Coordinates of C-alpha atoms in Angstrom, one line a residue:
M1 CA -2.0 6.5 -40.1
S2 CA -2.3 4.3 -37.0
D3 CA -5.4 4.3 -34.8
F4 CA -3.2 3.9 -31.7
D5 CA -0.6 6.1 -29.9
L6 CA 1.2 3.2 -28.2
V7 CA 1.2 -0.6 -28.5
L8 CA 3.2 -2.9 -26.1
K9 CA 3.5 -6.6 -26.9
G10 CA 4.7 -9.2 -24.4
T11 CA 3.3 -11.3 -21.6
L12 CA 0.1 -9.7 -20.3
V13 CA -0.5 -10.2 -16.6
L14 CA -4.2 -9.7 -16.1
S15 CA -6.1 -10.0 -12.9
D16 CA -7.5 -13.5 -13.8
R17 CA -4.9 -15.0 -16.2
V18 CA -1.6 -14.6 -17.9
V19 CA -1.6 -14.1 -21.7
R20 CA 1.6 -14.9 -23.5
G21 CA 2.1 -13.1 -26.8
G22 CA -0.4 -10.5 -25.8
Y23 CA -0.6 -6.8 -26.5
V24 CA -2.2 -3.7 -25.1
A25 CA -3.0 -0.6 -27.3
V26 CA -3.4 2.9 -26.0
R27 CA -5.2 5.9 -27.5
D28 CA -5.6 9.3 -25.8
G29 CA -4.3 8.1 -22.5
L30 CA -6.8 5.2 -22.2
I31 CA -6.6 1.5 -22.9
A32 CA -8.1 1.1 -26.4
A33 CA -7.5 -2.6 -27.2
V34 CA -6.2 -5.7 -25.5
G35 CA -5.5 -8.9 -27.5
Q36 CA -3.2 -11.8 -28.4
G37 CA -1.3 -12.5 -31.5
E38 CA -0.2 -10.0 -34.1
A39 CA -0.2 -6.5 -32.6
P40 CA -1.7 -3.6 -34.4
A41 CA 0.4 -0.7 -35.7
A42 CA 0.9 2.4 -33.6
R43 CA 2.9 5.7 -33.6
E44 CA 5.0 4.1 -30.9
R45 CA 5.3 0.3 -30.7
H46 CA 7.5 -2.0 -28.5
D47 CA 7.9 -5.7 -28.9
L48 CA 9.0 -6.6 -25.4
G49 CA 9.6 -10.3 -25.8
D50 CA 9.4 -12.2 -22.5
A51 CA 8.8 -9.1 -20.5
L52 CA 5.7 -8.9 -18.2
I53 CA 3.1 -6.2 -19.0
L54 CA 1.0 -5.4 -15.9
P55 CA -1.5 -2.8 -14.8
G56 CA 0.3 0.0 -12.9
A57 CA 0.2 -0.8 -9.2
I58 CA -1.9 1.1 -6.7
D59 CA -0.1 1.3 -3.4
A60 CA -2.8 1.4 -0.8
Q61 CA -0.6 2.6 2.1
V62 CA 2.0 5.4 1.7
H63 CA 3.3 7.9 4.3
S64 CA 4.9 10.7 2.2
L65 CA 4.9 13.3 5.0
S66 CA 5.5 11.4 8.2
Q67 CA 8.9 13.1 8.7
K68 CA 8.8 16.8 8.1
D69 CA 11.3 18.1 5.5
Q70 CA 12.3 14.6 4.6
E71 CA 10.6 12.7 1.7
D72 CA 7.4 14.5 0.6
F73 CA 5.6 13.7 -2.7
I74 CA 8.6 14.8 -4.8
W75 CA 10.4 11.6 -3.7
S76 CA 7.6 9.2 -2.8
T77 CA 6.1 9.5 -6.2
R78 CA 9.6 9.2 -7.8
S79 CA 10.1 5.9 -6.0
A80 CA 6.6 4.9 -7.1
A81 CA 7.2 5.6 -10.8
A82 CA 10.5 3.7 -10.7
G83 CA 8.6 0.7 -9.1
G84 CA 5.7 0.5 -11.5
V85 CA 3.3 2.1 -9.1
T86 CA 1.1 4.6 -10.9
T87 CA -1.2 5.6 -8.0
I88 CA -0.4 6.0 -4.3
V89 CA -3.0 6.3 -1.6
D90 CA -1.4 8.6 1.0
M91 CA -2.1 8.2 4.8
P92 CA -3.5 11.2 6.8
Y93 CA -1.0 11.3 9.7
D94 CA 1.2 14.0 8.3
E95 CA 3.7 15.8 10.5
G96 CA 2.2 19.4 10.7
N97 CA -1.1 18.8 8.8
V98 CA -3.2 15.8 10.1
V99 CA -5.8 15.3 7.4
N100 CA -9.0 15.4 9.5
S101 CA -11.1 18.1 7.8
A102 CA -12.1 19.3 4.3
E103 CA -9.7 22.2 4.7
A104 CA -6.8 19.8 5.4
V105 CA -7.8 17.6 2.5
K106 CA -7.7 20.6 0.1
K107 CA -4.4 21.8 1.6
K108 CA -2.8 18.4 1.0
I109 CA -4.1 18.2 -2.6
A110 CA -2.7 21.6 -3.3
H111 CA 0.6 20.7 -1.7
A112 CA 1.0 17.3 -3.5
G113 CA -0.3 18.2 -6.9
P114 CA 2.7 20.3 -8.1
Q115 CA 5.1 17.6 -6.8
A116 CA 3.5 14.3 -7.8
R117 CA 5.0 12.3 -10.6
V118 CA 2.2 9.7 -10.4
D119 CA -1.4 9.9 -9.5
F120 CA -2.5 10.0 -5.8
A121 CA -5.6 9.4 -3.7
L122 CA -6.0 10.4 0.0
Y123 CA -7.1 8.9 3.3
G124 CA -8.8 11.0 5.8
T125 CA -9.1 10.6 9.6
V126 CA -10.7 12.3 12.6
D127 CA -9.7 14.5 15.5
P128 CA -10.9 12.5 18.6
T129 CA -12.0 15.7 20.3
E130 CA -14.4 16.4 17.3
G131 CA -15.8 12.9 17.0
A132 CA -17.2 12.0 13.6
S133 CA -18.4 15.5 12.8
R134 CA -16.0 16.1 9.9
I135 CA -16.3 12.8 8.1
A136 CA -19.0 14.0 5.6
E137 CA -17.0 17.1 4.6
Q138 CA -13.9 15.0 3.9
V139 CA -15.9 12.6 1.8
E140 CA -17.2 15.6 -0.3
A141 CA -13.6 16.9 -0.5
G142 CA -12.6 13.5 -2.2
V143 CA -10.9 11.2 0.3
A144 CA -10.9 7.6 -0.8
A145 CA -11.1 6.0 2.6
F146 CA -10.7 6.7 6.3
K147 CA -7.9 5.6 8.7
F148 CA -8.1 5.0 12.4
S149 CA -6.0 3.1 15.0
T150 CA -6.7 0.9 18.0
F151 CA -3.2 1.8 19.2
G152 CA -2.0 5.3 20.1
T153 CA 1.4 6.2 18.6
H154 CA 0.9 10.0 19.3
P155 CA -2.0 11.7 21.0
T156 CA -2.7 14.1 18.2
R157 CA -0.9 13.0 15.1
F158 CA -1.6 9.2 15.4
P159 CA -4.1 8.8 18.2
R160 CA -5.9 5.7 19.6
I161 CA -9.6 5.8 18.7
P162 CA -11.5 4.4 21.6
A163 CA -14.1 1.7 20.9
A164 CA -17.2 3.9 21.3
L165 CA -15.7 6.6 19.0
L166 CA -14.7 4.0 16.5
E167 CA -18.3 2.8 16.3
E168 CA -19.5 6.4 15.9
C169 CA -17.0 6.9 13.0
F170 CA -17.9 3.6 11.3
A171 CA -21.6 4.5 11.5
A172 CA -20.9 7.9 9.9
I173 CA -18.9 6.3 7.1
A174 CA -21.3 3.4 6.3
P175 CA -23.8 5.4 4.2
T176 CA -20.9 6.6 1.9
G177 CA -19.8 3.2 0.8
L178 CA -16.2 4.1 1.7
A179 CA -14.0 1.7 3.8
A180 CA -12.8 2.3 7.3
G181 CA -9.2 1.2 7.6
V182 CA -7.8 0.5 11.0
H183 CA -4.4 -0.1 12.4
N184 CA -4.8 -3.3 14.3
E185 CA -3.0 -3.5 17.6
D186 CA -4.6 -3.5 21.1
D187 CA -3.4 -0.4 22.9
E188 CA -3.6 -1.7 26.5
F189 CA -2.0 -5.1 25.6
V190 CA 0.9 -3.5 23.6
N191 CA 1.7 -1.0 26.4
A192 CA 1.7 -3.8 29.0
A193 CA 4.0 -5.9 26.7
I194 CA 6.4 -3.0 26.2
A195 CA 6.7 -2.4 29.9
K196 CA 7.4 -6.1 30.4
V197 CA 10.1 -6.1 27.8
K198 CA 11.7 -3.0 29.2
A199 CA 11.7 -4.5 32.7
S200 CA 13.4 -7.6 31.3
G201 CA 16.4 -5.6 30.0
I202 CA 16.1 -7.0 26.5
T203 CA 17.0 -4.3 24.0
D204 CA 18.2 -6.2 20.9
Y205 CA 16.2 -7.2 17.8
R206 CA 14.0 -9.6 19.9
A207 CA 12.5 -6.7 21.8
H208 CA 10.1 -5.6 19.1
N209 CA 8.3 -8.9 18.6
L210 CA 8.2 -9.5 22.3
S211 CA 6.6 -6.1 22.8
R212 CA 3.8 -6.8 20.3
P213 CA 2.9 -10.5 20.6
P214 CA 0.4 -12.0 18.1
L215 CA -2.6 -11.7 20.5
T216 CA -2.2 -7.9 20.4
E217 CA -2.9 -8.0 16.7
L218 CA -5.7 -10.6 16.7
L219 CA -7.8 -9.1 19.5
A220 CA -7.8 -5.8 17.6
M221 CA -8.9 -7.4 14.4
H222 CA -11.9 -8.9 16.1
Q223 CA -12.9 -5.5 17.4
I224 CA -12.5 -3.9 14.0
Y225 CA -14.6 -6.5 12.2
E226 CA -17.3 -6.6 14.9
T227 CA -17.6 -2.8 14.7
G228 CA -18.0 -3.2 10.9
A229 CA -20.6 -5.9 11.4
A230 CA -22.6 -3.8 13.9
T231 CA -22.6 -0.6 11.7
G232 CA -22.7 -2.0 8.2
C233 CA -19.4 -0.2 7.4
P234 CA -16.8 -1.9 5.2
A235 CA -14.1 -2.8 7.8
H236 CA -10.5 -3.0 6.6
V237 CA -7.5 -4.1 8.5
V238 CA -4.6 -2.2 7.0
H239 CA -1.8 -4.7 7.7
C240 CA -1.8 -8.2 9.0
S241 CA 1.4 -10.1 9.8
L242 CA -0.2 -13.4 10.9
G243 CA -1.8 -16.3 9.1
R244 CA -4.4 -16.5 11.8
G245 CA -5.5 -13.0 11.0
Y246 CA -6.4 -13.9 7.4
E247 CA -8.5 -16.8 8.7
I248 CA -10.4 -14.4 11.0
A249 CA -11.1 -12.0 8.0
A250 CA -12.2 -14.9 5.8
G251 CA -14.6 -16.1 8.6
Y252 CA -16.3 -12.7 8.7
R253 CA -16.6 -12.6 4.9
A254 CA -18.1 -16.1 5.0
Q255 CA -20.8 -14.7 7.3
G256 CA -21.6 -12.0 4.7
F257 CA -19.7 -9.0 6.2
N258 CA -17.5 -6.7 4.2
A259 CA -14.2 -7.6 6.0
T260 CA -11.1 -6.9 4.0
V261 CA -7.4 -7.3 5.0
E262 CA -4.1 -6.0 3.7
C263 CA -0.7 -7.7 3.6
C264 CA 2.3 -5.4 3.4
I265 CA 5.2 -6.6 1.2
H266 CA 7.6 -6.8 4.2
Y267 CA 5.5 -9.5 5.8
L268 CA 5.9 -11.6 2.6
I269 CA 9.6 -11.1 2.2
L270 CA 11.3 -10.5 5.6
D271 CA 11.5 -12.7 8.6
E272 CA 12.5 -12.1 12.2
E273 CA 15.2 -14.7 12.7
N274 CA 17.2 -13.6 9.7
D275 CA 16.3 -10.2 8.5
V276 CA 15.3 -8.4 11.8
R277 CA 18.2 -10.0 13.5
R278 CA 20.5 -8.6 10.8
L279 CA 18.9 -5.2 10.2
V280 CA 17.6 -4.4 13.8
G281 CA 16.0 -0.9 13.7
K282 CA 15.9 -0.9 9.9
A283 CA 13.4 -3.7 10.0
K284 CA 11.3 -2.3 12.9
I285 CA 7.6 -2.1 11.7
N286 CA 4.3 -2.1 13.4
P287 CA 2.9 -4.8 13.6
P288 CA 6.3 -6.6 13.7
V289 CA 7.9 -8.7 11.0
R290 CA 7.2 -12.3 12.2
P291 CA 9.2 -15.5 12.1
G292 CA 9.7 -17.3 8.7
A293 CA 7.0 -19.8 9.4
E294 CA 4.4 -17.0 9.3
V295 CA 5.9 -15.7 6.0
E296 CA 5.1 -19.1 4.4
K297 CA 1.6 -19.1 5.9
L298 CA 0.9 -15.6 4.3
W299 CA 1.9 -16.9 0.9
R300 CA -0.5 -19.8 1.3
H301 CA -3.2 -17.2 2.1
V302 CA -2.2 -15.2 -1.0
A303 CA -2.7 -18.3 -3.2
A304 CA -6.0 -19.2 -1.5
G305 CA -7.4 -15.8 -2.2
N306 CA -7.6 -14.7 1.5
V307 CA -5.5 -11.5 1.0
T308 CA -7.4 -8.5 -0.3
L309 CA -4.6 -6.1 -1.0
V310 CA -0.8 -6.0 -1.0
S311 CA 0.8 -2.7 -0.1
T312 CA 4.1 -1.2 1.3
D313 CA 3.2 1.0 4.3
H314 CA 6.0 3.0 2.8
V315 CA 7.8 5.6 4.9
S316 CA 11.3 6.9 4.3
W317 CA 12.7 7.6 7.8
S318 CA 16.2 9.1 7.8
E319 CA 18.9 6.7 9.0
D320 CA 19.4 8.4 12.3
R321 CA 15.9 7.4 13.3
K322 CA 16.4 3.7 12.3
T323 CA 19.9 2.9 13.7
N324 CA 19.6 3.0 17.5
P325 CA 21.0 -0.2 19.1
D326 CA 18.0 -0.1 21.4
M327 CA 15.4 -1.7 19.2
L328 CA 12.4 0.0 20.7
A329 CA 13.9 3.5 20.4
N330 CA 13.7 3.4 16.6
A331 CA 11.0 4.8 14.4
S332 CA 8.6 2.2 12.9
G333 CA 8.3 1.7 9.1
V334 CA 10.4 1.2 6.0
P335 CA 10.6 2.4 2.4
G336 CA 9.2 0.0 -0.2
L337 CA 7.6 1.8 -3.1
E338 CA 10.3 1.1 -5.6
A339 CA 10.7 -2.6 -4.8
M340 CA 7.1 -3.8 -4.0
M341 CA 6.2 -5.2 -7.5
A342 CA 9.5 -6.8 -8.1
L343 CA 9.5 -8.4 -4.6
F344 CA 6.0 -9.8 -5.0
V345 CA 6.8 -11.3 -8.3
K346 CA 10.0 -12.8 -6.9
G347 CA 8.1 -14.4 -4.0
A348 CA 5.4 -15.7 -6.4
V349 CA 7.8 -17.2 -8.9
E350 CA 9.8 -19.0 -6.1
R351 CA 6.6 -20.5 -4.7
G352 CA 4.7 -21.3 -7.9
V353 CA 2.0 -18.7 -7.1
P354 CA 0.2 -17.6 -10.3
L355 CA 1.4 -14.2 -11.4
F356 CA -2.1 -12.9 -12.0
W357 CA -2.2 -12.4 -8.2
A358 CA 0.2 -9.5 -8.8
A359 CA -2.3 -7.7 -11.0
R360 CA -5.2 -8.6 -8.7
L361 CA -3.7 -7.7 -5.3
M362 CA -1.7 -4.6 -6.3
A363 CA -4.1 -3.1 -9.0
A364 CA -7.6 -4.5 -9.5
N365 CA -8.5 -5.0 -5.8
P366 CA -7.1 -1.7 -4.6
A367 CA -8.9 0.2 -7.3
R368 CA -12.2 -1.5 -6.3
H369 CA -11.5 -1.0 -2.6
F370 CA -10.9 2.8 -3.0
R371 CA -13.7 3.1 -5.5
I372 CA -11.5 4.3 -8.3
D373 CA -12.0 1.3 -10.5
H374 CA -14.0 3.3 -13.0
V375 CA -10.6 4.6 -14.2
K376 CA -7.9 2.6 -12.5
G377 CA -6.7 -0.9 -11.8
A378 CA -6.8 -3.0 -14.9
L379 CA -5.7 -3.4 -18.5
E380 CA -9.2 -2.9 -19.7
I381 CA -10.7 -0.8 -22.5
G382 CA -11.7 2.6 -21.4
K383 CA -9.5 2.7 -18.2
H384 CA -6.4 4.8 -17.7
A385 CA -3.4 3.4 -19.6
D386 CA -1.4 2.9 -16.4
I387 CA 1.1 0.2 -17.3
A388 CA 4.2 -1.4 -15.8
V389 CA 6.8 -3.4 -17.7
M390 CA 9.0 -5.9 -15.9
E391 CA 11.9 -7.5 -17.7
P392 CA 13.4 -10.9 -16.7
G393 CA 17.1 -11.2 -15.6
D394 CA 19.2 -11.5 -12.5
F395 CA 19.1 -8.2 -10.6
I396 CA 20.2 -7.1 -7.2
Y397 CA 18.3 -4.3 -5.6
E398 CA 20.3 -1.5 -4.0
A399 CA 18.3 1.6 -3.0
A400 CA 21.4 3.9 -3.0
A401 CA 22.4 2.8 -6.5
S402 CA 19.0 3.3 -8.0
G403 CA 18.9 7.0 -7.1
H404 CA 15.1 7.0 -6.7
N405 CA 15.0 6.7 -2.9
V406 CA 15.5 9.8 -0.8
V407 CA 17.2 8.0 2.1
G408 CA 19.4 5.7 0.1
W409 CA 18.7 2.6 2.2
S410 CA 16.2 -0.2 2.2
P411 CA 15.6 -3.4 4.2
Y412 CA 15.6 -5.1 0.8
D413 CA 19.1 -4.0 -0.2
G414 CA 21.0 -7.0 -1.6
I415 CA 18.0 -9.1 -2.5
R416 CA 18.2 -10.9 -5.9
L417 CA 15.3 -10.3 -8.2
P418 CA 14.2 -12.4 -11.3
Y419 CA 12.4 -9.4 -12.7
K420 CA 12.6 -5.7 -12.4
V421 CA 10.5 -2.7 -13.5
T422 CA 12.1 -1.2 -16.6
A423 CA 9.2 1.1 -17.8
T424 CA 6.1 2.7 -16.4
W425 CA 3.3 4.6 -18.2
L426 CA 0.7 6.8 -16.5
R427 CA -2.4 7.6 -18.5
G428 CA -0.4 6.7 -21.6
E429 CA 2.6 9.0 -20.8
Q430 CA 5.8 7.3 -20.0
V431 CA 6.9 8.3 -16.5
F432 CA 9.8 5.9 -16.1
D433 CA 12.2 4.6 -18.8
G434 CA 14.5 2.4 -16.7
K435 CA 16.7 5.3 -15.6
S436 CA 14.8 8.6 -15.3
V437 CA 11.4 9.5 -14.1
A438 CA 8.8 12.1 -15.2
G439 CA 9.0 15.6 -13.8
P440 CA 6.9 16.9 -10.9
G441 CA 3.3 17.7 -11.6
T442 CA 2.7 14.8 -14.0
G443 CA 0.5 13.1 -11.4
Q444 CA -3.1 14.1 -10.6
F445 CA -5.4 13.8 -7.6
V446 CA -7.8 10.8 -8.0
R447 CA -11.1 10.7 -6.1
P448 CA -13.7 7.9 -5.8
E449 CA -16.6 7.7 -8.1
A450 CA -19.6 9.1 -6.3
S451 CA -22.4 6.8 -5.3
L452 CA -26.1 7.5 -4.8
P453 CA -25.9 7.0 -1.0
L454 CA -23.0 9.5 -0.9
R455 CA -24.9 12.2 -2.9
D456 CA -27.9 11.7 -0.7
M457 CA -25.9 12.1 2.4
I458 CA -24.2 15.3 1.3
R459 CA -27.2 17.0 -0.3

């Protein structure tokens, strides 16, 4: 009788190296052995040849409930499973239930649990009228991080957090060890730029970048990192579209501050002059997709180690909210869960970037960032057997054809991929087999490992 439930043999993509002819063995839902050469026997064994075996991705930025009665966890986690994503971290700005209290956290866990096909963690936020008063109770309820914004999209659902309140919130979070993630656009500057664009009469694809010039993003990043430096709170920029932004973050880290920065997959794949021009509203994202020169800068920052996380900022708006010929009238955000891993690997292969960055930026670093690395984020003994398999070939991504995307469209439609996800395991259970995904309720809520400062604060 075998000691293992499952053994996969192929090319292991670990967070620091690529191991050809490697294997990973699973027992009782956990990684039980990792090695190279002859693989051990198991009740279920797959020799995958040249396929890549990676840790299941952790998507650090997902909006499952931004449009009411649209996507929900039933679909977002379906896209995740089909894309090799085994944990999503869902944002708090839900239409109808902003997650800014312990009660709201518990309500969302109860709502998501029966639907989820992969595991999920949650962000919390604050009601500006209540200040930082409910941060501690949300920590106790299990949130993995907090989200704020220097730009106001909506006064209650996605409000601007003024500088003094941001400092108050950072100071309240600091003792917990959790990170404060912030949407990085300067509110006053963006509103002035929008007014200028509207006065000019420009309504085509160019309007969005003109309404959010680079300085709107970079000024906000300085505010975020200075607030972290002043309070001792880990300061995280949740999406940066500019090479200069990664230089700013690296500068703060060089000074000893906990300053992290996230790159969404669309900034590594799409560009303004080709993709935004072609897709118009279907490529409208905040901050904007920038010109191709910035795309190449971002890949250089990936290779240099200046990017902390890669995520999707996934949201599946219905097409009617993304097809207005007036660029600024469209909703902001795109779906990406199903395509993220394949797109990152494509970009890395094309530029000669080592594939271990895929495991580091989409698994190991997110797990550490959200303090769930005691169970997630790596093909290491004792951790959850969350595994994605990517097979080589010549593939064309089409969201409608895959059947795993609720809206049936994607800004990545038509892109050729050298690898695609063909199998996903969650805690040792296969949740995607190349065609179908696991049923609702397979996923579980994941919360950070408690720290001494956190227990001291709550006691």
